[in-house]
Short mmCIF file of C-alpha atoms and ligand atoms in Angstrom, two decimals:
data_model
loop_
_atom_site.label_atom_id
_atom_site.label_comp_id
_atom_site.label_asym_id
_atom_site.label_seq_id
_atom_site.Cartn_x
_atom_site.Cartn_y
_atom_site.Cartn_z
CA UNK Y 13 136.03 153.95 113.48
CA UNK Y 14 134.03 157.15 113.08
CA UNK Y 15 130.32 157.50 113.69
CA UNK Y 16 128.97 156.91 110.26
CA UNK Y 17 131.00 153.57 109.90
CA UNK Y 18 129.86 152.48 112.80
CA UNK Y 19 126.38 153.15 112.31
CA UNK Y 20 126.55 151.08 108.91
CA UNK Y 21 128.13 148.19 110.87
CA UNK Y 22 125.20 148.05 113.32
CA UNK Y 23 122.59 148.35 110.75
CA UNK Y 24 124.17 145.25 108.97
CA UNK Y 25 124.34 143.70 112.08
CA UNK Y 26 120.24 144.11 112.89
CA UNK Y 27 119.44 143.31 109.04
CA UNK Y 28 121.02 139.63 109.27
CA UNK Y 29 119.62 139.46 112.67
CA UNK Y 30 116.03 140.08 111.38
CA UNK Y 31 116.57 137.95 108.54
CA UNK Y 32 117.00 135.04 110.81
CA UNK Y 33 113.90 136.26 112.77
CA UNK Y 34 115.52 137.41 116.15
CA UNK Y 35 113.52 139.66 118.60
CA UNK Y 36 114.40 143.22 118.65
CA UNK Y 37 116.10 142.69 122.40
CA UNK Y 38 118.45 140.27 120.83
CA UNK Y 39 119.06 142.67 117.94
CA UNK Y 40 119.75 145.11 120.73
CA UNK Y 41 122.24 142.99 122.83
CA UNK Y 42 124.16 142.02 120.05
CA UNK Y 43 124.40 145.57 118.67
CA UNK Y 44 125.84 146.56 122.37
CA UNK Y 45 128.30 144.10 122.34
CA UNK Y 46 129.26 144.73 118.97
CA UNK Y 47 129.40 148.44 119.82
CA UNK Y 48 131.88 147.32 122.75
CA UNK Y 49 133.78 145.46 120.29
CA UNK Y 50 134.17 147.76 117.50
CA UNK Y 51 135.22 150.83 119.97
CA UNK Y 52 138.17 148.14 121.59
CA UNK Y 53 139.25 146.64 117.98
CA UNK Y 54 138.06 148.59 115.38
CA UNK Y 55 136.23 145.20 113.93
CA UNK Y 56 133.24 143.02 114.61
CA UNK Y 57 133.37 139.52 114.77
CA UNK Y 58 129.69 139.02 115.13
CA UNK Y 59 128.95 141.05 111.78
CA UNK Y 60 131.78 138.35 109.97
CA UNK Y 61 129.76 135.33 111.53
CA UNK Y 62 126.31 136.34 110.63
CA UNK Y 63 127.80 137.09 106.81
CA UNK Y 64 128.88 133.65 106.80
CA UNK Y 65 125.79 132.01 108.70
CA UNK Y 66 123.68 133.99 105.86
CA UNK Y 67 122.75 132.39 102.57
CA UNK Y 68 124.57 135.05 100.09
CA UNK Y 69 121.53 135.28 98.07
CA UNK Y 70 119.53 136.51 100.96
CA UNK Y 71 122.52 139.48 101.28
CA UNK Y 72 121.77 140.37 97.49
CA UNK Y 73 117.78 140.56 97.77
CA UNK Y 74 118.77 143.33 100.60
CA UNK Y 75 120.32 145.08 97.61
CA UNK Y 76 117.19 145.36 95.36
CA UNK Y 77 115.53 148.44 95.89
CA UNK Y 78 112.08 148.39 97.88
CA UNK Y 79 112.83 145.18 99.52
CA UNK Y 80 113.52 145.42 103.25
CA UNK Y 81 114.32 142.80 106.09
CA UNK Y 82 110.73 142.25 106.22
CA UNK Y 83 109.98 141.38 102.81
CA UNK Y 84 113.39 139.08 102.27
CA UNK Y 85 112.52 137.18 105.11
CA UNK Y 86 108.83 136.50 104.13
CA UNK Y 87 110.08 135.39 100.73
CA UNK Y 88 112.83 133.65 102.67
CA UNK Y 89 110.26 131.55 104.99
CA UNK Y 90 107.16 131.17 103.07
CA UNK Y 91 108.59 130.42 99.36
CA UNK Y 92 112.14 129.24 100.76
CA UNK Y 93 114.13 130.97 98.20
CA UNK Y 94 117.63 131.60 98.94
CA UNK Y 95 118.95 132.88 95.40
CA UNK Y 96 118.16 135.79 93.00
CA UNK Y 97 117.60 133.05 90.24
CA UNK Y 98 114.64 131.60 92.27
CA UNK Y 99 113.16 134.79 93.07
CA UNK Y 100 113.26 135.87 89.69
CA UNK Y 101 111.20 132.63 88.73
CA UNK Y 102 108.87 133.44 91.54
CA UNK Y 103 108.68 137.03 90.17
CA UNK Y 104 107.61 135.61 87.03
CA UNK Y 105 105.13 132.50 87.69
CA UNK Y 106 103.05 134.76 90.46
CA UNK Y 107 103.72 133.29 93.80
CA UNK Y 108 105.54 136.43 94.70
CA UNK Y 109 102.97 138.50 93.84
CA UNK Y 110 100.71 136.18 95.88
CA UNK Y 111 102.44 136.55 98.95
CA UNK Y 112 100.36 139.23 101.54
CA UNK Y 113 101.31 142.53 101.37
CA UNK Y 114 103.12 142.00 97.57
CA UNK Y 115 101.07 142.04 94.65
CA UNK Y 116 101.98 142.50 90.73
CA UNK Y 117 103.41 145.69 91.18
CA UNK Y 118 105.62 144.83 93.68
CA UNK Y 119 106.68 141.88 92.06
CA UNK Y 120 107.20 143.24 88.72
CA UNK Y 121 109.75 146.01 90.55
CA UNK Y 122 111.39 142.84 92.09
CA UNK Y 123 111.68 141.63 88.64
CA UNK Y 124 113.19 144.94 87.46
CA UNK Y 125 115.53 145.57 90.66
CA UNK Y 126 116.93 142.16 89.94
CA UNK Y 127 117.79 143.03 86.33
CA UNK Y 128 119.50 146.24 87.26
CA UNK Y 129 121.52 144.22 90.16
CA UNK Y 130 122.78 141.61 87.20
CA UNK Y 131 124.40 144.50 85.07
CA UNK Y 132 125.39 146.14 88.11
CA UNK Y 133 127.66 142.62 88.85
CA UNK Y 134 128.85 142.58 85.30
CA UNK Y 135 132.61 142.30 84.90
CA UNK Y 136 134.33 144.83 82.64
CA UNK Y 137 137.53 144.61 81.88
CA UNK Y 138 139.61 147.44 83.35
CA UNK Y 139 139.97 149.72 79.97
CA UNK Y 140 136.33 149.81 79.46
CA UNK Y 141 135.75 150.50 83.10
CA UNK Y 142 137.99 153.35 82.93
CA UNK Y 143 136.50 154.92 79.65
CA UNK Y 144 132.98 154.57 81.27
CA UNK Y 145 133.83 155.91 84.47
CA UNK Y 146 135.32 159.17 82.85
CA UNK Y 147 132.17 159.54 81.06
CA UNK Y 148 129.98 159.77 84.01
CA UNK Y 149 132.27 161.83 85.77
CA UNK Y 150 132.04 164.17 83.36
CA UNK Y 151 128.28 164.33 83.07
CA UNK Y 152 128.12 164.29 86.71
CA UNK Y 153 130.60 167.07 87.36
CA UNK Y 154 128.18 169.38 84.73
CA UNK Y 155 125.51 169.27 87.12
CA UNK Y 156 124.45 172.45 89.10
CA UNK Y 157 126.08 173.10 92.23
CA UNK Y 158 129.08 170.14 92.11
CA UNK Y 159 132.12 171.62 92.36
CA UNK Y 160 134.28 168.36 91.86
CA UNK Y 161 133.82 164.64 91.17
CA UNK Y 162 136.60 162.16 91.90
CA UNK Y 163 136.34 158.44 90.32
CA UNK Y 164 137.02 156.18 92.84
CA UNK Y 165 136.61 152.31 93.78
CA UNK Y 166 138.51 149.43 92.18
CA UNK Y 167 138.51 151.56 88.81
CA UNK Y 168 140.85 153.84 90.83
CA UNK Y 169 142.98 151.20 92.51
CA UNK Y 170 143.34 149.64 88.42
CA UNK Y 171 141.81 146.03 89.07
CA UNK Y 172 141.92 144.60 86.25
CA UNK Y 173 138.26 143.33 86.11
CA UNK Y 174 135.87 145.78 87.66
CA UNK Y 175 132.53 144.86 88.73
CA UNK Y 176 131.49 148.56 90.21
CA UNK Y 177 131.97 152.14 89.66
CA UNK Y 178 132.17 154.52 92.25
CA UNK Y 179 132.34 158.02 92.75
CA UNK Y 180 133.15 161.07 95.02
CA UNK Y 181 130.71 163.80 94.15
CA UNK Y 182 131.98 167.03 96.16
CA UNK Y 183 129.29 169.26 96.39
CA UNK Y 184 128.92 173.26 98.54
CA UNK Y 185 127.64 172.26 101.22
CA UNK Y 186 125.36 170.33 103.65
CA UNK Y 187 122.19 172.70 102.17
CA UNK Y 188 122.67 171.18 98.88
CA UNK Y 189 122.24 167.78 99.74
CA UNK Y 190 118.75 167.51 98.69
CA UNK Y 191 118.62 169.53 95.79
CA UNK Y 192 121.69 167.78 94.34
CA UNK Y 193 120.52 164.35 94.87
CA UNK Y 194 117.09 165.43 93.20
CA UNK Y 195 119.68 166.71 90.14
CA UNK Y 196 121.46 163.50 90.26
CA UNK Y 197 118.05 161.57 89.66
CA UNK Y 198 117.25 163.99 86.33
CA UNK Y 199 120.46 163.76 85.01
CA UNK Y 200 121.13 162.74 81.43
CA UNK Y 201 120.95 159.13 80.81
CA UNK Y 202 119.84 158.02 84.60
CA UNK Y 203 117.07 155.61 84.96
CA UNK Y 204 116.64 155.04 88.38
CA UNK Y 205 118.12 156.50 91.48
CA UNK Y 206 118.10 154.33 94.77
CA UNK Y 207 120.41 153.87 97.64
CA UNK Y 208 120.90 154.70 101.34
CA UNK Y 209 122.02 157.89 102.89
CA UNK Y 210 125.41 156.80 102.79
CA UNK Y 211 125.73 156.27 99.08
CA UNK Y 212 123.53 156.78 96.33
CA UNK Y 213 123.40 154.20 93.13
CA UNK Y 214 122.74 155.57 90.06
CA UNK Y 215 121.41 153.34 86.77
CA UNK Y 216 122.17 154.88 83.86
CA UNK Y 217 120.47 153.66 80.12
CA UNK Y 218 123.42 152.27 79.22
CA UNK Y 219 123.24 149.94 81.65
CA UNK Y 220 126.09 151.22 84.04
CA UNK Y 221 125.47 151.28 87.34
CA UNK Y 222 127.24 153.87 89.42
CA UNK Y 223 128.03 153.78 93.32
CA UNK Y 224 127.96 158.02 94.67
CA UNK Y 225 129.15 159.32 97.39
CA UNK Y 226 128.37 163.13 98.26
CA UNK Y 227 130.68 164.94 100.44
CA UNK Y 228 131.28 168.92 101.48
CA UNK Y 229 134.76 169.69 100.79
CA UNK Y 230 135.62 169.21 104.40
CA UNK Y 231 134.69 165.35 104.18
CA UNK Y 232 136.19 164.81 100.43
CA UNK Y 233 139.28 163.57 101.70
CA UNK Y 234 137.98 160.65 103.76
CA UNK Y 235 135.24 160.29 101.31
CA UNK Y 236 137.66 159.34 98.60
CA UNK Y 237 139.59 157.35 100.85
CA UNK Y 238 136.83 155.12 102.00
CA UNK Y 239 135.01 154.93 98.48
CA UNK Y 240 138.76 153.96 97.10
CA UNK Y 241 140.56 151.38 99.20
CA UNK Y 242 139.45 147.68 99.19
CA UNK Y 243 138.05 146.63 102.50
CA UNK Y 244 141.24 145.24 104.11
CA UNK Y 245 143.04 148.09 103.13
CA UNK Y 246 140.34 150.55 105.19
CA UNK Y 247 139.91 148.29 108.31
CA UNK Y 248 143.59 148.45 108.96
CA UNK Y 249 143.70 152.26 108.27
CA UNK Y 250 140.63 152.81 110.42
CA UNK Y 251 142.20 151.02 113.19
CA UNK Y 252 145.16 153.78 113.13
CA UNK Y 253 143.09 156.79 112.64
CA UNK Y 254 142.59 158.93 115.38
CA UNK Y 255 140.72 162.66 115.40
CA UNK Y 256 138.06 163.68 114.10
CA UNK Y 257 138.84 165.73 110.94
CA UNK Y 258 138.20 167.76 109.23
CA UNK Y 259 139.78 165.82 106.46
CA UNK Y 260 139.59 167.87 103.13
CA UNK Y 261 142.33 165.85 101.31
CA UNK Y 262 142.98 162.04 101.36
CA UNK Y 263 146.58 163.15 102.68
CA UNK Y 264 145.07 164.39 105.67
CA UNK Y 265 143.64 161.54 106.28
CA UNK Y 266 146.85 159.27 106.02
CA UNK Y 267 148.46 161.97 108.20
CA UNK Y 268 145.83 161.04 110.94
CA UNK Y 269 146.74 157.35 111.01
CA UNK Y 270 150.49 158.42 110.97
CA UNK Y 271 151.41 157.61 107.47
CA UNK Y 272 152.47 159.19 104.32
CA UNK Y 273 149.60 159.30 101.11
CA UNK Y 274 149.50 155.83 99.72
CA UNK Y 275 148.96 155.64 96.03
CA UNK Y 276 145.76 154.19 95.27
CA UNK Y 277 146.88 151.11 93.36
CA UNK Y 278 148.47 149.95 96.49
CA UNK Y 279 145.45 150.26 98.57
CA UNK Y 280 144.56 146.40 98.39
CA UNK Y 281 145.32 145.56 102.20
CA UNK Y 282 148.47 143.30 101.35
CA UNK Y 283 151.29 144.94 103.05
CA UNK Y 284 151.38 148.69 102.23
CA UNK Y 285 149.90 149.83 105.43
CA UNK Y 286 152.85 148.11 107.45
CA UNK Y 287 155.38 149.19 104.54
CA UNK Y 288 153.84 152.99 104.88
CA UNK Y 289 154.49 153.29 108.66
CA UNK Y 290 158.16 152.22 108.17
CA UNK Y 291 158.83 154.42 105.35
CA UNK Y 292 159.31 151.71 103.06
CA UNK Y 293 156.52 152.49 100.23
CA UNK Y 294 158.09 152.08 97.02
CA UNK Y 295 158.74 155.18 94.81
CA UNK Y 296 156.24 153.83 92.03
CA UNK Y 297 157.00 153.84 87.99
CA UNK Y 298 155.07 156.86 85.95
CA UNK Y 299 154.61 156.93 82.44
CA UNK Y 300 156.47 159.67 81.72
CA UNK Y 301 159.68 157.29 83.03
CA UNK Y 302 159.44 155.13 80.24
CA UNK Y 303 162.29 155.73 77.34
CA UNK Y 304 161.12 152.76 74.97
CA UNK Y 305 158.40 151.16 73.77
CA UNK Y 306 158.73 147.38 73.22
CA UNK Y 307 156.84 144.78 71.91
CA UNK Y 308 155.33 146.48 68.43
CA UNK Y 309 154.28 144.33 65.53
CA UNK Y 310 154.50 145.83 62.05
CA UNK Y 311 152.79 145.33 58.89
CA UNK Y 312 155.88 142.69 58.16
CA UNK Y 313 153.56 140.01 60.15
CA UNK Y 314 150.20 140.80 61.91
CA UNK Y 315 150.39 144.39 62.50
CA UNK Y 316 149.22 147.36 60.47
CA UNK Y 317 151.88 150.00 60.82
CA UNK Y 318 155.18 150.51 59.05
CA UNK Y 319 158.44 150.52 60.55
CA UNK Y 320 158.82 154.05 59.51
CA UNK Y 321 154.92 154.96 61.13
CA UNK Y 322 156.28 153.45 64.57
CA UNK Y 323 159.09 155.35 64.36
CA UNK Y 324 157.71 158.85 63.67
CA UNK Y 325 154.59 157.92 66.36
CA UNK Y 326 157.11 157.10 69.21
CA UNK Y 327 159.22 159.92 68.92
CA UNK Y 328 156.63 162.22 68.57
CA UNK Y 329 155.47 160.56 71.95
CA UNK Y 330 158.38 161.53 73.77
CA UNK Y 331 160.26 158.11 73.51
CA UNK Y 332 163.54 157.30 72.53
CA UNK Y 333 163.58 154.40 71.10
CA UNK Y 334 161.59 151.54 69.96
CA UNK Y 335 161.89 147.55 69.94
CA UNK Y 336 159.93 146.16 66.73
CA UNK Y 337 159.11 142.55 67.15
CA UNK Y 338 157.02 140.81 64.44
CA UNK Y 339 156.06 137.15 64.89
CA UNK Y 340 158.45 134.47 63.95
CA UNK Y 341 158.65 131.81 61.12
CA UNK Y 342 156.89 129.41 62.57
CA UNK Y 343 153.35 131.48 63.52
CA UNK Y 344 151.93 130.84 59.80
CA UNK Y 345 148.78 131.96 61.92
CA UNK Y 346 149.72 135.37 62.09
CA UNK Y 347 152.22 135.91 59.05
CA UNK Y 348 155.49 135.41 60.80
CA UNK Y 349 159.03 136.44 59.22
CA UNK Y 350 160.52 134.41 56.82
CA UNK Y 351 164.23 134.31 57.26
CA UNK Y 352 164.26 136.53 53.62
CA UNK Y 353 161.65 138.87 55.34
CA UNK Y 354 164.29 139.34 58.08
CA UNK Y 355 166.92 140.41 56.10
CA UNK Y 356 164.94 143.02 53.99
CA UNK Y 357 162.91 144.59 57.55
CA UNK Y 358 166.72 145.18 58.73
CA UNK Y 359 167.80 146.88 55.99
CA UNK Y 360 164.51 149.14 55.91
CA UNK Y 361 165.24 149.72 59.77
CA UNK Y 362 168.54 150.69 59.32
CA UNK Y 363 167.21 153.21 56.63
CA UNK Y 364 164.49 154.43 59.21
CA UNK Y 365 167.57 155.08 61.79
CA UNK Y 366 169.50 157.04 59.37
CA UNK Y 367 166.52 159.85 59.39
CA UNK Y 368 167.26 160.54 62.92
CA UNK Y 369 169.89 161.53 65.36
CA UNK Y 370 167.68 161.41 68.28
CA UNK Y 371 165.71 158.25 67.50
CA UNK Y 372 166.22 154.60 67.48
CA UNK Y 373 164.76 151.88 65.94
CA UNK Y 374 165.50 148.21 67.59
CA UNK Y 375 165.66 145.25 65.39
CA UNK Y 376 163.80 142.81 67.89
CA UNK Y 377 161.51 139.37 67.51
CA UNK Y 378 158.60 137.62 69.00
CA UNK Y 379 160.10 134.36 68.54
CA UNK Y 380 157.65 131.00 69.21
CA UNK Y 381 158.90 128.75 71.95
CA UNK Y 382 158.53 125.46 70.47
CA UNK Y 383 156.66 122.29 72.14
CA UNK Y 384 160.49 121.47 72.95
CA UNK Y 385 161.54 124.78 74.55
CA UNK Y 386 163.59 125.65 71.54
CA UNK Y 387 163.29 128.93 70.01
CA UNK Y 388 161.75 129.28 66.41
CA UNK Y 389 164.59 130.28 63.51
CA UNK Y 390 167.40 128.49 65.39
CA UNK Y 391 170.64 130.39 66.67
CA UNK Y 392 171.85 131.83 63.06
CA UNK Y 393 168.66 133.88 62.70
CA UNK Y 394 168.44 134.83 65.83
CA UNK Y 395 171.92 136.19 66.24
CA UNK Y 396 171.10 139.00 63.66
CA UNK Y 397 168.42 140.41 66.10
CA UNK Y 398 169.46 142.88 68.70
CA UNK Y 399 167.05 141.09 71.28
CA UNK Y 400 164.27 138.81 71.65
CA UNK Y 401 160.97 138.29 73.35
CA UNK Y 402 160.38 134.50 73.38
CA UNK Y 403 156.61 133.70 73.72
CA UNK Y 404 154.19 130.74 73.66
CA UNK Y 405 151.56 130.86 70.93
CA UNK Y 406 150.23 127.45 69.81
CA UNK Y 407 149.75 124.26 72.10
CA UNK Y 408 148.40 125.14 75.37
CA UNK Y 409 147.20 121.99 76.52
CA UNK Y 410 150.70 120.90 78.17
CA UNK Y 411 150.78 119.78 81.79
CA UNK Y 412 152.39 121.70 84.18
CA UNK Y 413 155.46 120.37 84.49
CA UNK Y 414 155.78 119.67 80.54
CA UNK Y 415 155.02 123.51 80.40
CA UNK Y 416 157.19 124.70 83.11
CA UNK Y 417 159.92 122.59 81.32
CA UNK Y 418 159.41 124.22 78.04
CA UNK Y 419 159.46 128.11 79.32
CA UNK Y 420 162.60 126.98 81.61
CA UNK Y 421 164.49 125.60 78.33
CA UNK Y 422 163.57 128.95 76.26
CA UNK Y 423 164.86 130.94 79.18
CA UNK Y 424 168.45 129.17 79.08
CA UNK Y 425 168.51 130.05 75.60
CA UNK Y 426 171.41 132.79 75.37
CA UNK Y 427 169.18 134.56 72.79
CA UNK Y 428 165.86 135.18 74.81
CA UNK Y 429 165.73 138.76 76.22
CA UNK Y 430 162.12 138.66 77.66
CA UNK Y 431 159.67 136.15 78.52
CA UNK Y 432 156.66 137.06 76.85
CA UNK Y 433 152.94 136.97 78.36
CA UNK Y 434 154.05 134.46 80.39
CA UNK Y 435 150.62 132.71 81.48
CA UNK Y 436 149.00 133.24 77.84
CA UNK Y 437 145.67 134.31 79.66
CA UNK Y 438 143.23 136.24 77.79
CA UNK Y 439 140.93 137.97 80.54
CA UNK Y 440 137.50 136.79 80.75
CA UNK Y 441 137.99 134.69 77.63
CA UNK Y 442 141.11 131.81 78.59
CA UNK Y 443 142.46 130.87 81.56
CA UNK Y 444 146.39 131.16 81.78
CA UNK Y 445 147.55 127.76 81.10
CA UNK Y 446 149.06 125.52 83.80
CA UNK Y 447 152.79 126.73 85.05
CA UNK Y 448 154.72 127.00 87.75
CA UNK Y 449 155.33 130.33 87.79
CA UNK Y 450 157.54 130.48 90.79
CA UNK Y 451 160.05 128.18 88.90
CA UNK Y 452 160.18 130.20 85.77
CA UNK Y 453 160.47 133.76 87.62
CA UNK Y 454 163.52 132.54 89.82
CA UNK Y 455 165.12 130.98 86.51
CA UNK Y 456 164.55 134.12 84.74
CA UNK Y 457 166.00 135.94 87.90
CA UNK Y 458 169.45 133.62 87.37
CA UNK Y 459 169.70 134.11 84.23
CA UNK Y 460 169.15 137.58 83.78
CA UNK Y 461 166.27 137.51 81.59
CA UNK Y 462 163.09 140.13 81.75
CA UNK Y 463 159.66 138.94 82.17
CA UNK Y 464 156.90 141.03 80.35
CA UNK Y 465 154.27 142.48 81.54
CA UNK Y 466 152.02 142.58 78.63
CA UNK Y 467 149.96 145.84 78.55
CA UNK Y 468 147.19 144.65 75.74
CA UNK Y 469 144.29 145.20 78.23
CA UNK Y 470 142.76 141.61 77.28
CA UNK Y 471 146.01 140.06 78.86
CA UNK Y 472 147.51 142.21 81.54
CA UNK Y 473 150.03 139.27 81.87
CA UNK Y 474 152.01 138.74 84.19
CA UNK Y 475 149.44 139.35 86.51
CA UNK Y 476 150.13 142.08 88.98
CA UNK Y 477 150.18 140.13 92.35
CA UNK Y 478 152.83 137.84 90.59
CA UNK Y 479 154.48 141.47 89.32
CA UNK Y 480 155.36 141.77 93.22
CA UNK Y 481 156.74 138.50 93.55
CA UNK Y 482 158.93 138.99 90.46
CA UNK Y 483 160.52 141.67 91.85
CA UNK Y 484 160.75 140.38 95.19
CA UNK Y 485 162.85 137.83 93.66
CA UNK Y 486 164.91 140.67 91.62
CA UNK Y 487 163.35 139.73 88.23
CA UNK Y 488 163.68 142.61 85.92
CA UNK Y 489 160.07 143.41 84.30
CA UNK Y 490 159.53 144.83 80.69
CA UNK Y 491 156.60 146.73 79.74
CA UNK Y 492 155.25 145.23 76.39
CA UNK Y 493 152.74 147.22 74.67
CA UNK Y 494 151.65 144.23 72.18
CA UNK Y 495 150.29 146.83 69.65
CA UNK Y 496 149.57 146.12 66.24
CA UNK Y 497 148.89 149.38 65.23
CA UNK Y 498 149.87 153.09 66.73
CA UNK Y 499 146.50 153.25 68.07
CA UNK Y 500 147.92 150.35 70.35
CA UNK Y 501 150.08 152.45 71.92
CA UNK Y 502 146.93 153.36 74.48
CA UNK Y 503 148.12 149.85 76.01
CA UNK Y 504 150.92 151.66 77.56
CA UNK Y 505 148.79 153.33 80.67
CA UNK Y 506 147.33 149.94 81.47
CA UNK Y 507 150.93 148.53 81.50
CA UNK Y 508 151.92 150.87 83.92
CA UNK Y 509 149.02 150.54 86.13
CA UNK Y 510 149.55 147.00 86.40
CA UNK Y 511 153.62 147.75 86.85
CA UNK Y 512 152.24 150.32 89.47
CA UNK Y 513 149.86 147.68 91.08
CA UNK Y 514 152.86 145.31 90.99
CA UNK Y 515 154.92 148.24 93.43
CA UNK Y 516 157.31 148.35 90.68
CA UNK Y 517 159.77 151.41 90.82
CA UNK Y 518 161.42 152.84 87.36
CA UNK Y 519 164.42 150.88 88.18
CA UNK Y 520 162.54 147.50 88.10
CA UNK Y 521 161.46 148.28 84.11
CA UNK Y 522 163.28 147.19 81.07
CA UNK Y 523 162.01 150.27 79.27
CA UNK Y 524 162.82 153.10 81.21
CA UNK Y 525 166.80 152.74 80.35
CA UNK Y 526 168.31 154.19 77.14
CA UNK Y 527 168.77 152.39 74.05
CA UNK Y 528 172.58 151.94 74.89
CA UNK Y 529 171.96 150.26 78.54
CA UNK Y 530 168.96 148.40 77.16
CA UNK Y 531 171.34 146.84 74.36
CA UNK Y 532 174.05 146.04 77.13
CA UNK Y 533 170.90 144.43 79.01
CA UNK Y 534 170.07 142.29 75.81
ZN1 ZN V 621 152.39 136.98 71.35
ZN1 ZN V 622 153.01 140.44 70.49
#
């Protein structure tokens, strides 16, 4: 652990102890013990314990700009307040202003600070957070004295839900720091600048909040590693880190820990350090490895794009084939294909295919898994398709046992090529249905049925944690765009992110095969 990190741990320990009302002498004694433990193990059990003992609301209050330890303690002791909600009430009804050394202006600042914290902790979907982060990075990069801006944090790790935006701003040298902080404060859209020596918090008029870490070129690698990894990843990494730098790029940091560079999506502290040390990191799939686009709806069901437009768009984007999958007949809610539409659509696909010798449209369908686990249409119609995605749409409210049996039965149907969006979740909107995924994945592996990572940014279903499990079980994964128009092709980037987060290589994905090999699988 380096000096700065040690200092940050010791500062946190002091803050928590002072909140408890411990004397300066006790604080020093704890800090000495913590320093010895940090030197020996790189961790501090004292800090972990204090974190647990302190009401989480108090720790949050310390993040409000202008509220130091002394004031938070005063609030806690005098008003018995332990949460931000209670503090907000007290700021409004005058109790806070009435405390010694507070007054109306402080109370008003606290109220604003709470509102800002709320904004900061608002959870966003990955694709929204990514857009926002790219906009902010661009604005920061235009400031005088800034050499480069890197997006870091959970956005760079491609978590499906994002709370905080983090950036590393690389500048010309230590002499520029002060001037740069002033420029950040004056940057377009910035309404407030706060934070400590280590990191700067920028609040934007849009409501966005950004953690900014300033670094010189020589510190850039370490700063980016620190601003990106999860707490567990960093703890494991720092325990191996030797030397004093300089660490201008991430490779040099990992090298100093005896490791190859680890892709950001894997930096969750979930075995990647051990795998890297053993030379067993997977070679993660990249978007350019994809040859086929799967799970695309057309104007035959609830999409807006025609078969022909799909073919042109995919071919222009470098794909070799597309798998069209409209909804099946019982999906009245989304205008599913009636049996006679199937014939019409297939004739249209044949006609489009005659236009190309370097691109193919495959005839697929997203067939509903009915309540008893059978597939919509029945065998005679299903036989006409090149491949079948089997998905659950209505009837979510089954018990786990019933739902699992329903899906297992669909996997047993020889028509099923791919299990679509396997848990039905809608991020921030609908919980996954009750299902025993372990059994489902095992059966999929046995039957040679692929399981979808649905790339719709509102779904990202299968969850990346289970993607990794699926890979362990030998399940093939299908990346489904679930696109209803050509614009939905951008979903693929989110799907690739989740596939990478689930440790997938190109070989693990169905979409990386050429059309012939895909058809053999189907
Ligand atoms: Zn669906
Ligand atoms: Zn769909």
